[in-house]
Coordinates of C-alpha atoms and ligand atoms in Angstrom, one line a residue:
M1393 CA 3.2 0.3 -11.3
R1394 CA 0.7 1.4 -8.8
Y1395 CA -1.5 0.2 -6.1
F1396 CA -4.9 0.6 -5.0
V1397 CA -6.3 -0.5 -0.9
N1398 CA -9.7 -2.2 -1.6
D1399 CA -12.0 -2.2 1.1
S1400 CA -11.3 -5.5 2.4
C1401 CA -8.3 -3.6 4.5
I1402 CA -8.7 -3.6 8.8
G1403 CA -6.5 -1.2 9.4
C1404 CA -3.5 -3.2 11.2
G1405 CA -1.2 -0.4 9.8
M1406 CA 1.1 -2.7 8.5
C1407 CA 2.3 -0.9 4.8
A1408 CA 2.4 2.2 6.1
G1409 CA 4.9 1.2 8.7
T1410 CA 6.6 -1.5 5.9
C1411 CA 6.4 1.8 3.1
P1412 CA 5.2 5.2 4.4
E1413 CA 6.2 6.7 1.2
I1414 CA 3.4 4.7 -0.1
F1415 CA 1.1 3.7 2.5
S1416 CA -0.6 6.2 4.5
M1417 CA -3.6 5.7 7.2
T1418 CA -6.8 7.5 6.9
D1419 CA -8.8 9.6 9.2
E1420 CA -11.8 6.8 8.9
G1421 CA -8.6 4.1 9.8
V1422 CA -7.7 2.2 6.7
A1423 CA -4.9 2.5 4.5
K1424 CA -4.8 4.4 0.9
A1425 CA -1.8 4.4 -1.6
K1426 CA -0.6 7.1 -2.9
D1427 CA -1.3 8.7 -6.3
G1428 CA 0.8 8.1 -9.3
D1429 CA 3.4 5.6 -10.3
V1430 CA 5.6 3.6 -7.2
P1431 CA 9.7 5.4 -7.7
A1432 CA 11.9 2.2 -8.5
E1433 CA 13.6 2.9 -5.5
L1434 CA 10.3 2.5 -3.6
E1435 CA 9.0 -0.7 -5.4
D1436 CA 10.7 -2.9 -2.8
S1437 CA 9.6 -1.6 0.1
A1438 CA 6.0 -1.4 -1.8
L1439 CA 6.0 -5.3 -3.0
R1440 CA 6.4 -5.9 0.5
A1441 CA 4.1 -3.8 1.8
C1442 CA 1.2 -5.3 -0.7
E1443 CA 2.5 -9.5 -0.6
E1444 CA 2.2 -9.2 3.6
C1445 CA -0.9 -7.2 3.8
P1446 CA -3.1 -9.8 6.1
V1447 CA -6.2 -9.3 4.5
G1448 CA -4.9 -9.7 0.5
A1449 CA -6.5 -5.5 0.3
I1450 CA -3.8 -3.9 -1.6
E1451 CA -3.8 -4.3 -5.5
E1452 CA -1.5 -3.5 -7.7
V1453 CA -3.0 -1.7 -11.0
Ligands
SF4_1387 S1 -1.5 -4.0 5.4 FE1 -3.5 -4.2 3.9 S2 -5.3 -4.6 6.2 FE2 -3.2 -3.7 6.8 S3 -3.8 -1.2 6.7 FE3 -2.3 -2.3 5.1 S4 -4.2 -2.6 3.2 FE4 -4.9 -2.2 5.7

C-alpha cells in the first residue's frame, strides 16, 4: 500500500500530524506522501490520515 497527495490538498497539516512517518509538509505548504510502500506497522495511522483528510486529497495508489 502506498499513498499519493493530489492537488486538492489545502495544507491543513492533519495528515502530517497523524502519521508523520509517511506524510510531511512541503515548502509550498501542501502535504506529500513518502515514496514507496507503507511499512506494515504504519498502515493503521496512514489509513487514518487518508480517511480523515477534510478534502479527500489522499489517494491510495
Ligand atoms: S490532511 Fe489532506 S488537506 Fe490536510 S494537509 Fe493532509 S492532504 Fe492536505
